[in-house]
Tab-separated table of C-alpha atoms in Angstrom:
chain	number	residue	atom	x	y	z
A	1	UNK	CA	123.701	40.935	73.433
A	2	UNK	CA	125.045	44.282	74.536
A	3	UNK	CA	122.826	46.742	76.394
A	4	UNK	CA	125.363	49.517	76.705
A	5	UNK	CA	124.150	52.750	75.154
A	6	UNK	CA	126.452	55.381	73.749
A	7	UNK	CA	125.262	58.386	75.709
A	8	UNK	CA	122.708	59.667	78.190
A	9	UNK	CA	120.685	61.830	75.804
A	10	UNK	CA	120.276	59.029	73.283
A	11	UNK	CA	119.269	56.641	76.071
A	12	UNK	CA	116.443	58.875	77.339
A	13	UNK	CA	115.342	60.134	73.912
A	14	UNK	CA	112.887	57.201	73.717
A	15	UNK	CA	110.836	58.851	76.500
A	16	UNK	CA	107.945	60.660	74.858
A	17	UNK	CA	105.588	63.396	76.090
A	18	UNK	CA	102.998	62.094	78.534
A	19	UNK	CA	105.056	59.075	79.608
A	20	UNK	CA	105.141	57.721	83.162
A	21	UNK	CA	108.650	57.569	84.576
A	22	UNK	CA	109.803	55.891	87.763
A	23	UNK	CA	112.920	57.564	89.086
A	24	UNK	CA	115.016	55.666	91.632
A	25	UNK	CA	116.458	57.156	94.784
A	26	UNK	CA	115.447	58.324	98.218
A	27	UNK	CA	116.214	62.001	98.527
A	28	UNK	CA	119.602	62.286	96.817
A	29	UNK	CA	120.783	58.780	97.695
A	30	UNK	CA	120.461	56.632	94.599
A	31	UNK	CA	119.044	59.463	92.491
A	32	UNK	CA	120.187	59.144	88.849
A	33	UNK	CA	120.977	62.855	88.507
A	34	UNK	CA	122.697	62.583	85.118
A	35	UNK	CA	119.802	60.626	83.578
A	36	UNK	CA	117.294	63.158	84.962
A	37	UNK	CA	119.291	66.042	83.529
A	38	UNK	CA	119.459	64.255	80.170
A	39	UNK	CA	115.671	63.882	80.347
A	40	UNK	CA	115.432	67.656	80.790
A	41	UNK	CA	117.690	68.119	77.753
A	42	UNK	CA	115.512	65.746	75.741
A	43	UNK	CA	112.528	68.071	76.103
A	44	UNK	CA	109.986	65.400	77.133
A	45	UNK	CA	107.020	66.942	78.958
A	46	UNK	CA	103.649	66.161	80.597
A	47	UNK	CA	105.403	63.397	82.488
A	48	UNK	CA	104.069	61.419	85.422
A	49	UNK	CA	106.968	60.956	87.828
A	50	UNK	CA	107.054	58.257	90.488
A	51	UNK	CA	109.623	58.783	93.246
A	52	UNK	CA	109.649	58.795	97.032
A	53	UNK	CA	110.028	62.579	97.083
A	54	UNK	CA	109.341	65.615	94.927
A	55	UNK	CA	112.804	67.045	94.496
A	56	UNK	CA	115.147	69.184	96.551
A	57	UNK	CA	116.825	72.428	95.504
A	58	UNK	CA	117.194	73.094	91.773
A	59	UNK	CA	118.780	69.893	90.447
A	60	UNK	CA	117.518	66.407	89.619
A	61	UNK	CA	113.766	65.951	90.020
A	62	UNK	CA	113.393	69.517	91.336
A	63	UNK	CA	114.948	70.786	88.084
A	64	UNK	CA	112.649	68.564	85.999
A	65	UNK	CA	109.675	70.068	87.866
A	66	UNK	CA	111.080	73.592	87.622
A	67	UNK	CA	111.342	73.186	83.846
A	68	UNK	CA	107.603	72.374	83.835
A	69	UNK	CA	108.013	68.853	82.494
A	70	UNK	CA	106.053	67.099	85.226
A	71	UNK	CA	102.247	67.082	85.142
A	72	UNK	CA	101.790	64.637	87.994
A	73	UNK	CA	103.895	63.173	90.770
A	74	UNK	CA	103.249	60.050	92.813
A	75	UNK	CA	105.304	60.082	96.020
A	76	UNK	CA	105.193	59.573	99.790
A	77	UNK	CA	106.966	62.660	101.039
A	78	UNK	CA	107.167	65.881	98.991
A	79	UNK	CA	108.913	67.756	101.815
A	80	UNK	CA	112.667	68.336	101.607
A	81	UNK	CA	115.321	70.776	102.806
A	82	UNK	CA	114.445	73.053	99.876
A	83	UNK	CA	111.066	72.058	98.430
A	84	UNK	CA	110.257	75.484	96.919
A	85	UNK	CA	110.106	74.339	93.312
A	86	UNK	CA	107.480	71.681	93.996
A	87	UNK	CA	105.587	73.749	96.565
A	88	UNK	CA	105.099	76.735	94.275
A	89	UNK	CA	103.732	74.673	91.412
A	90	UNK	CA	101.566	72.560	93.713
A	91	UNK	CA	100.029	75.529	95.482
A	92	UNK	CA	99.403	77.180	92.094
A	93	UNK	CA	97.596	74.020	90.954
A	94	UNK	CA	100.163	73.400	88.219
A	95	UNK	CA	101.204	69.931	89.333
A	96	UNK	CA	99.053	67.041	90.476
A	97	UNK	CA	100.086	65.103	93.595
A	98	UNK	CA	99.199	61.573	94.652
A	99	UNK	CA	100.420	60.819	98.172
A	100	UNK	CA	101.100	57.145	98.853
A	101	UNK	CA	102.376	55.793	102.181
A	102	UNK	CA	106.004	54.834	101.640
A	103	UNK	CA	105.690	51.097	102.249
A	104	UNK	CA	102.599	50.937	100.077
A	105	UNK	CA	104.460	52.807	97.347
A	106	UNK	CA	107.337	50.313	97.495
A	107	UNK	CA	104.994	47.317	97.530
A	108	UNK	CA	102.821	48.673	94.687
A	109	UNK	CA	105.952	49.021	92.580
A	110	UNK	CA	107.144	45.537	93.496
A	111	UNK	CA	103.672	44.180	92.687
A	112	UNK	CA	103.822	45.946	89.329
A	113	UNK	CA	107.110	44.256	88.530
A	114	UNK	CA	105.961	40.897	89.879
A	115	UNK	CA	102.664	40.705	87.965
A	116	UNK	CA	100.482	40.985	91.088
A	117	UNK	CA	97.571	43.327	90.266
A	118	UNK	CA	96.483	43.948	93.858
A	119	UNK	CA	97.357	43.133	97.445
A	120	UNK	CA	96.065	43.895	100.936
A	121	UNK	CA	97.869	45.977	103.543
A	122	UNK	CA	96.938	47.312	106.985
A	123	UNK	CA	98.657	50.584	106.139
A	124	UNK	CA	96.219	53.474	105.824
A	125	UNK	CA	93.123	51.751	107.231
A	126	UNK	CA	90.837	54.407	108.717
A	127	UNK	CA	92.787	57.305	107.182
A	128	UNK	CA	92.289	59.697	104.250
A	129	UNK	CA	94.462	57.455	102.085
A	130	UNK	CA	91.810	54.704	102.348
A	131	UNK	CA	89.159	56.722	100.527
A	132	UNK	CA	87.794	54.822	97.548
A	133	UNK	CA	89.727	51.648	98.327
A	134	UNK	CA	88.209	48.255	98.917
A	135	UNK	CA	88.561	46.980	102.469
A	136	UNK	CA	88.583	43.370	103.644
A	137	UNK	CA	88.969	41.569	106.949
A	138	UNK	CA	91.528	38.787	107.338
A	139	UNK	CA	91.843	36.952	110.659
A	140	UNK	CA	89.762	39.653	112.295
A	141	UNK	CA	91.889	42.597	111.150
A	142	UNK	CA	91.057	45.310	108.582
A	143	UNK	CA	93.134	45.631	105.416
A	144	UNK	CA	93.042	47.881	102.355
A	145	UNK	CA	93.292	46.688	98.802
A	146	UNK	CA	96.090	48.438	96.945
A	147	UNK	CA	96.788	48.145	93.215
A	148	UNK	CA	100.038	47.558	91.405
A	149	UNK	CA	101.996	50.470	90.034
A	150	UNK	CA	103.773	50.220	86.710
A	151	UNK	CA	105.428	52.754	84.438
A	152	UNK	CA	106.548	53.225	80.879
A	153	UNK	CA	110.147	53.920	81.922
A	154	UNK	CA	112.418	53.627	84.931
A	155	UNK	CA	115.577	55.669	85.449
A	156	UNK	CA	117.958	53.796	87.726
A	157	UNK	CA	121.258	54.581	89.423
A	158	UNK	CA	123.546	51.578	89.767
A	159	UNK	CA	127.121	51.179	90.908
A	160	UNK	CA	128.370	48.339	88.722
A	161	UNK	CA	126.700	47.163	85.539
A	162	UNK	CA	127.791	44.553	83.067
A	163	UNK	CA	127.095	44.517	79.348
A	164	UNK	CA	124.035	42.266	79.769
A	165	UNK	CA	122.426	44.559	82.322
A	166	UNK	CA	123.204	42.923	85.653
A	167	UNK	CA	123.405	45.630	88.326
A	168	UNK	CA	124.801	46.225	91.785
A	169	UNK	CA	124.149	49.239	93.983
A	170	UNK	CA	126.303	51.197	96.371
A	171	UNK	CA	125.288	51.317	100.041
A	172	UNK	CA	121.818	52.734	100.743
A	173	UNK	CA	121.578	54.086	97.191
A	174	UNK	CA	119.771	50.808	96.504
A	175	UNK	CA	116.365	51.840	98.039
A	176	UNK	CA	113.675	51.982	95.301
A	177	UNK	CA	116.045	51.274	92.383
A	178	UNK	CA	115.752	47.449	92.160
A	179	UNK	CA	111.940	47.632	92.518
A	180	UNK	CA	111.530	50.253	89.809
A	181	UNK	CA	113.851	48.386	87.456
A	182	UNK	CA	111.286	45.538	87.545
A	183	UNK	CA	108.150	47.649	87.203
A	184	UNK	CA	108.808	49.611	84.009
A	185	UNK	CA	108.354	48.532	80.399
A	186	UNK	CA	111.764	50.030	79.626
A	187	UNK	CA	114.480	50.437	82.237
A	188	UNK	CA	117.416	52.734	81.658
A	189	UNK	CA	120.281	52.540	84.147
A	190	UNK	CA	123.306	54.712	84.679
A	191	UNK	CA	126.245	52.965	86.331
A	192	UNK	CA	129.546	54.226	87.698
A	193	UNK	CA	131.346	51.345	86.038
A	194	UNK	CA	130.339	49.138	83.136
A	195	UNK	CA	132.212	45.853	82.900
A	196	UNK	CA	132.125	42.861	80.584
A	197	UNK	CA	129.609	40.075	81.201
A	198	UNK	CA	131.226	37.653	83.637
A	199	UNK	CA	133.074	40.324	85.583
A	200	UNK	CA	130.343	40.679	88.212
A	201	UNK	CA	130.212	37.633	90.462
A	202	UNK	CA	126.678	36.195	89.985
A	203	UNK	CA	126.363	36.003	93.782
A	204	UNK	CA	126.713	39.772	93.937
A	205	UNK	CA	124.095	40.712	91.322
A	206	UNK	CA	121.188	42.607	92.901
A	207	UNK	CA	119.173	43.365	89.768
A	208	UNK	CA	119.398	40.609	87.123
A	209	UNK	CA	119.870	41.897	83.587
A	210	UNK	CA	116.424	40.712	82.444
A	211	UNK	CA	114.997	43.814	84.141
A	212	UNK	CA	117.332	46.255	82.406
A	213	UNK	CA	117.170	47.516	78.812
A	214	UNK	CA	119.831	50.191	78.453
A	215	UNK	CA	122.971	51.047	80.401
A	216	UNK	CA	125.010	54.198	80.223
A	217	UNK	CA	128.290	54.623	82.044
A	218	UNK	CA	128.584	57.761	84.192
A	219	UNK	CA	132.026	57.507	85.739
A	220	UNK	CA	131.764	59.927	88.668
A	221	UNK	CA	128.077	60.557	89.255
A	222	UNK	CA	127.049	63.727	91.057
A	223	UNK	CA	125.331	63.556	94.416
A	224	UNK	CA	122.216	65.716	94.743
A	225	UNK	CA	123.217	66.661	98.293
A	226	UNK	CA	126.625	67.899	97.173
A	227	UNK	CA	125.145	69.843	94.237
A	228	UNK	CA	122.618	71.501	96.535
A	229	UNK	CA	125.328	72.491	99.003
A	230	UNK	CA	127.120	74.128	96.093
A	231	UNK	CA	123.908	75.987	95.196
A	232	UNK	CA	123.817	74.265	91.817
A	233	UNK	CA	120.914	74.403	89.386
A	234	UNK	CA	120.107	72.725	86.046
A	235	UNK	CA	120.168	73.857	83.335
A	236	UNK	CA	122.199	76.960	84.108
B	1	UNK	CA	99.113	77.137	135.582
B	2	UNK	CA	100.671	77.268	132.107
B	3	UNK	CA	103.606	79.219	133.510
B	4	UNK	CA	104.118	76.601	136.196
B	5	UNK	CA	104.045	73.883	133.524
B	6	UNK	CA	106.619	75.710	131.438
B	7	UNK	CA	108.972	75.641	134.430
B	8	UNK	CA	108.344	72.056	135.473
B	9	UNK	CA	107.968	70.206	132.231
B	10	UNK	CA	110.647	67.921	130.877
B	11	UNK	CA	112.800	69.072	127.978
B	12	UNK	CA	112.796	67.072	124.761
B	13	UNK	CA	116.137	65.532	125.812
B	14	UNK	CA	114.590	64.419	129.086
B	15	UNK	CA	111.561	62.934	127.344
B	16	UNK	CA	113.917	61.131	124.959
B	17	UNK	CA	115.936	59.829	127.923
B	18	UNK	CA	112.803	58.401	129.536
B	19	UNK	CA	111.693	56.737	126.315
B	20	UNK	CA	115.152	55.205	125.888
B	21	UNK	CA	114.978	53.536	129.318
B	22	UNK	CA	112.309	51.133	128.010
B	23	UNK	CA	114.458	49.910	125.113
B	24	UNK	CA	115.966	46.463	125.553
B	25	UNK	CA	119.125	44.767	124.427
B	26	UNK	CA	118.800	43.445	120.889
B	27	UNK	CA	115.631	45.408	120.122
B	28	UNK	CA	115.052	46.404	116.496
B	29	UNK	CA	113.961	50.034	116.648
B	30	UNK	CA	112.791	52.711	114.217
B	31	UNK	CA	112.941	56.343	115.333
B	32	UNK	CA	110.839	58.984	113.590
B	33	UNK	CA	112.466	61.999	111.957
B	34	UNK	CA	113.393	64.904	114.266
B	35	UNK	CA	112.680	64.792	118.003
B	36	UNK	CA	112.368	60.971	118.235
B	37	UNK	CA	115.903	60.635	116.830
B	38	UNK	CA	117.182	62.030	120.157
B	39	UNK	CA	116.245	58.741	121.839
B	40	UNK	CA	119.338	57.129	120.276
B	41	UNK	CA	121.600	59.236	122.492
B	42	UNK	CA	120.213	57.823	125.733
B	43	UNK	CA	120.353	54.050	125.338
B	44	UNK	CA	120.782	52.459	128.755
B	45	UNK	CA	124.194	50.989	129.516
B	46	UNK	CA	124.582	47.420	128.301
B	47	UNK	CA	121.595	47.805	126.018
B	48	UNK	CA	122.515	47.517	122.385
B	49	UNK	CA	119.682	48.478	120.103
B	50	UNK	CA	119.675	47.872	116.336
B	51	UNK	CA	118.324	50.903	114.512
B	52	UNK	CA	116.314	50.548	111.308
B	53	UNK	CA	115.709	53.230	108.733
B	54	UNK	CA	113.004	53.059	106.067
B	55	UNK	CA	115.411	53.624	103.192
B	56	UNK	CA	117.041	50.257	103.720
B	57	UNK	CA	119.636	50.165	106.490
B	58	UNK	CA	119.561	48.009	109.620
B	59	UNK	CA	122.270	48.610	112.218
B	60	UNK	CA	123.341	52.191	111.626
B	61	UNK	CA	125.256	54.430	113.986
B	62	UNK	CA	125.557	58.105	114.699
B	63	UNK	CA	126.271	60.880	112.228
B	64	UNK	CA	129.782	61.052	110.766
B	65	UNK	CA	132.016	64.050	111.471
B	66	UNK	CA	131.309	67.042	109.215
B	67	UNK	CA	133.168	66.559	105.955
B	68	UNK	CA	133.149	62.766	106.375
B	69	UNK	CA	129.612	62.271	105.003
B	70	UNK	CA	128.923	59.625	102.394
B	71	UNK	CA	125.646	60.745	100.800
B	72	UNK	CA	124.812	57.186	99.770
B	73	UNK	CA	124.518	56.424	103.510
B	74	UNK	CA	121.626	58.429	104.931
B	75	UNK	CA	118.632	57.906	107.189
B	76	UNK	CA	114.953	58.582	106.576
B	77	UNK	CA	115.506	62.229	107.518
B	78	UNK	CA	118.088	62.413	104.674
B	79	UNK	CA	120.877	62.966	107.207
B	80	UNK	CA	124.233	61.233	106.871
B	81	UNK	CA	124.726	58.215	109.123
B	82	UNK	CA	127.442	55.596	109.623
B	83	UNK	CA	127.323	51.835	109.232
B	84	UNK	CA	128.055	49.765	112.332
B	85	UNK	CA	129.587	46.276	112.333
B	86	UNK	CA	126.787	43.805	111.612
B	87	UNK	CA	124.868	46.324	109.529
B	88	UNK	CA	122.870	45.258	106.486
B	89	UNK	CA	121.468	47.039	103.431
B	90	UNK	CA	118.364	46.102	101.462
B	91	UNK	CA	115.801	47.540	99.054
B	92	UNK	CA	112.649	49.417	100.019
B	93	UNK	CA	110.214	46.513	99.743
B	94	UNK	CA	112.358	44.415	102.099
B	95	UNK	CA	112.642	47.383	104.427
B	96	UNK	CA	108.871	47.737	104.668
B	97	UNK	CA	108.484	43.967	104.977
B	98	UNK	CA	110.442	44.351	108.212
B	99	UNK	CA	107.974	47.061	109.257
B	100	UNK	CA	104.657	45.709	107.998
B	101	UNK	CA	105.579	42.105	108.664
B	102	UNK	CA	105.882	42.735	112.389
B	103	UNK	CA	109.637	42.192	112.626
B	104	UNK	CA	110.512	45.497	114.286
B	105	UNK	CA	110.091	45.688	118.062
B	106	UNK	CA	109.632	49.387	118.703
B	107	UNK	CA	108.791	52.538	116.747
B	108	UNK	CA	109.105	55.882	118.507
B	109	UNK	CA	107.321	58.709	116.713
B	110	UNK	CA	106.099	62.267	117.218
B	111	UNK	CA	102.442	63.310	117.394
B	112	UNK	CA	100.034	66.172	116.845
B	113	UNK	CA	97.226	64.347	118.648
B	114	UNK	CA	96.672	60.961	120.278
B	115	UNK	CA	93.222	59.734	121.230
B	116	UNK	CA	92.394	57.580	124.245
B	117	UNK	CA	91.799	54.539	122.040
B	118	UNK	CA	95.264	54.911	120.516
B	119	UNK	CA	94.449	56.723	117.286
B	120	UNK	CA	97.377	58.816	116.122
B	121	UNK	CA	97.433	62.019	114.060
B	122	UNK	CA	100.986	62.999	113.123
B	123	UNK	CA	101.196	63.514	109.359
B	124	UNK	CA	98.909	66.384	108.368
B	125	UNK	CA	97.727	69.514	110.116
B	126	UNK	CA	94.689	69.385	107.835
B	127	UNK	CA	95.095	73.063	106.980
B	128	UNK	CA	95.506	72.621	103.258
B	129	UNK	CA	99.296	72.631	103.345
B	130	UNK	CA	101.280	70.090	101.423
B	131	UNK	CA	100.600	66.564	102.655
B	132	UNK	CA	103.578	64.274	103.309
B	133	UNK	CA	103.101	60.903	104.973
B	134	UNK	CA	106.401	59.060	104.441
B	135	UNK	CA	106.564	55.759	106.310
B	136	UNK	CA	104.468	56.717	109.345
B	137	UNK	CA	101.298	54.868	108.317
B	138	UNK	CA	103.274	51.688	107.704
B	139	UNK	CA	105.166	51.951	110.998
B	140	UNK	CA	102.078	52.409	113.182
B	141	UNK	CA	100.372	49.400	111.620
B	142	UNK	CA	103.290	47.010	111.629
B	143	UNK	CA	105.699	47.571	114.506
B	144	UNK	CA	105.042	45.559	117.680
B	145	UNK	CA	105.170	48.520	120.072
B	146	UNK	CA	104.346	52.052	118.927
B	147	UNK	CA	105.464	54.725	121.370
B	148	UNK	CA	105.084	58.490	121.130
B	149	UNK	CA	107.350	61.244	122.436
B	150	UNK	CA	105.610	64.600	122.706
B	151	UNK	CA	104.954	67.714	124.694
B	152	UNK	CA	101.914	67.062	126.880
B	153	UNK	CA	100.088	70.099	125.488
B	154	UNK	CA	100.310	72.215	122.336
B	155	UNK	CA	102.283	75.456	122.218
B	156	UNK	CA	99.008	77.323	122.743
B	157	UNK	CA	98.149	75.201	125.780
B	158	UNK	CA	95.618	72.943	124.072
B	159	UNK	CA	95.353	69.218	124.723
B	160	UNK	CA	97.288	66.773	122.538
B	161	UNK	CA	95.895	63.758	124.381
B	162	UNK	CA	92.228	63.799	123.429
B	163	UNK	CA	89.013	61.780	123.363
B	164	UNK	CA	89.086	61.630	119.595
B	165	UNK	CA	91.487	63.194	117.102
B	166	UNK	CA	90.369	66.206	115.088
B	167	UNK	CA	93.294	66.050	112.634
B	168	UNK	CA	93.711	63.521	109.803
B	169	UNK	CA	94.670	60.126	111.221
B	170	UNK	CA	97.911	58.266	110.671
B	171	UNK	CA	96.508	55.080	112.147
B	172	UNK	CA	93.619	53.717	114.187
B	173	UNK	CA	94.123	52.239	117.673
B	174	UNK	CA	97.847	51.918	117.060
B	175	UNK	CA	99.603	53.707	119.957
B	176	UNK	CA	100.720	51.693	122.981
B	177	UNK	CA	102.616	54.191	125.139
B	178	UNK	CA	103.051	57.975	125.323
B	179	UNK	CA	106.063	59.718	126.852
B	180	UNK	CA	105.054	63.329	127.419
B	181	UNK	CA	106.761	66.313	128.997
B	182	UNK	CA	104.768	65.600	132.172
B	183	UNK	CA	103.944	61.899	132.305
B	184	UNK	CA	104.144	58.369	130.959
B	185	UNK	CA	100.751	57.145	129.844
B	186	UNK	CA	99.775	53.759	128.435
B	187	UNK	CA	96.773	53.065	126.274
B	188	UNK	CA	94.890	50.095	127.673
B	189	UNK	CA	91.424	48.994	126.590
B	190	UNK	CA	90.627	52.353	125.003
B	191	UNK	CA	91.753	54.389	128.018
B	192	UNK	CA	94.643	56.628	129.004
B	193	UNK	CA	96.267	54.919	131.998
B	194	UNK	CA	98.698	57.092	133.970
B	195	UNK	CA	101.869	55.180	134.862
B	196	UNK	CA	104.279	57.942	135.840
B	197	UNK	CA	104.152	61.712	136.356
B	198	UNK	CA	106.675	64.369	137.246
B	199	UNK	CA	106.665	64.869	141.041
B	200	UNK	CA	105.615	68.515	141.294
B	201	UNK	CA	102.307	68.257	139.525
B	202	UNK	CA	99.105	66.779	140.947
B	203	UNK	CA	96.936	64.235	139.198
B	204	UNK	CA	94.199	66.896	139.077
B	205	UNK	CA	96.509	69.386	137.377
B	206	UNK	CA	97.606	66.740	134.894
B	207	UNK	CA	93.973	65.854	134.222
B	208	UNK	CA	93.195	69.529	133.494
B	209	UNK	CA	95.873	69.457	130.781
B	210	UNK	CA	94.562	66.244	129.244
B	211	UNK	CA	91.616	66.173	126.862
B	212	UNK	CA	90.236	62.808	128.000
B	213	UNK	CA	89.821	60.930	131.268
B	214	UNK	CA	93.082	59.809	132.874
B	215	UNK	CA	92.816	56.499	134.651
B	216	UNK	CA	95.267	55.728	137.429
B	217	UNK	CA	97.467	52.684	137.087
B	218	UNK	CA	98.000	50.268	139.976
B	219	UNK	CA	100.696	52.674	141.147
B	220	UNK	CA	101.652	56.030	139.682
B	221	UNK	CA	105.416	56.380	139.911
B	222	UNK	CA	107.423	59.579	140.000
B	223	UNK	CA	108.998	60.399	136.658
B	224	UNK	CA	112.478	61.579	137.608
B	225	UNK	CA	115.238	62.214	135.093
B	226	UNK	CA	118.886	62.158	136.240
B	227	UNK	CA	120.780	65.439	136.577
B	228	UNK	CA	122.616	66.483	133.461
B	229	UNK	CA	120.138	65.099	130.931
């Protein structure tokens, strides 16, 4: 078994028009910028994107939106330092938005990966986000029923990967990445270093290889924050 | 009256200082983005608080020097932070298990409106802008003590402490304590209970700036902030 793909474009070329794509990261931390840019190059459109945010500046998810590839976004917080790309399309009615409280978003994704179709949470009770959701009382307290969230693909940013797909993450770049890796039918990870099976201590593995389909090595991945400070855009 | 308030009211730093005085050694604390983050600067001496951020860090410290940022180490406001000894890192579902599971001691957040029964509105102005909720709805429903730091009134002089919120809610009956620019108010049994007020304002004046009945605590203390804060 060897899950290492030859290049980014080939890895994402399986993603077809209309697919749902979970994209790891929280803001720029843990955002697989190179995979997102390859997805732009691939031409896939009418995508549903699941991320905590809705892009910042003109790179990464913001660039994917700017290139009109995203029909719908499911996120908790579409505000950012430079949210113009999303805002313009949203206010023009050209992109659909589903707002999900952040903890509910994380748990829905975990539930999707764990085979749990629904769960109850106190988050959102009595608010606009409760509309249309079943409510139940447990031990005298109100809870909302929330459903699992799954996707066709997940794009993940890892630090180390081995040839069988075991992953580690760097610092707080972990965030949504391990959850999304579990919740997609096909998970594609970029990693700063790809090593042979056996070279990652099993104690250190965060995402076991069973959750990962394809790995592409990206030696020195770009940080969204750094690109934005440079005024970068993609493609340009 | 409004002019007098402008002169007397506490600054955001002073409100943050007051809120920080109620933190306790070993408390696990989440600070909302923006104004609430100022609370971290005023931890009482000998009180070591462990700060949590939604994106999966427990035990972070202040911002690094400019140029020293590691953009894999940020807080919920997407600002660079540093890792303190004893820090830990985890994924988002674990992070919100800490929140929703009742493991965090204190959350300090901002507010547009707070009602006398503890309802909070702090995520949407309801004006058809772009909604963004983040982790607020999880925090208010999971953290043991939910405290608010806020100006007592809106910029236009309207009440922020009200009988019932007019803006979209973040949570129902979730707020425990409010640190305002004029007072410290607890929510007890569906009522605003005045605990402290700045010295140069009367209870009647404070009531006129509050959109619901203020009840007096057993004793109403003077809210005095040390010089230099």
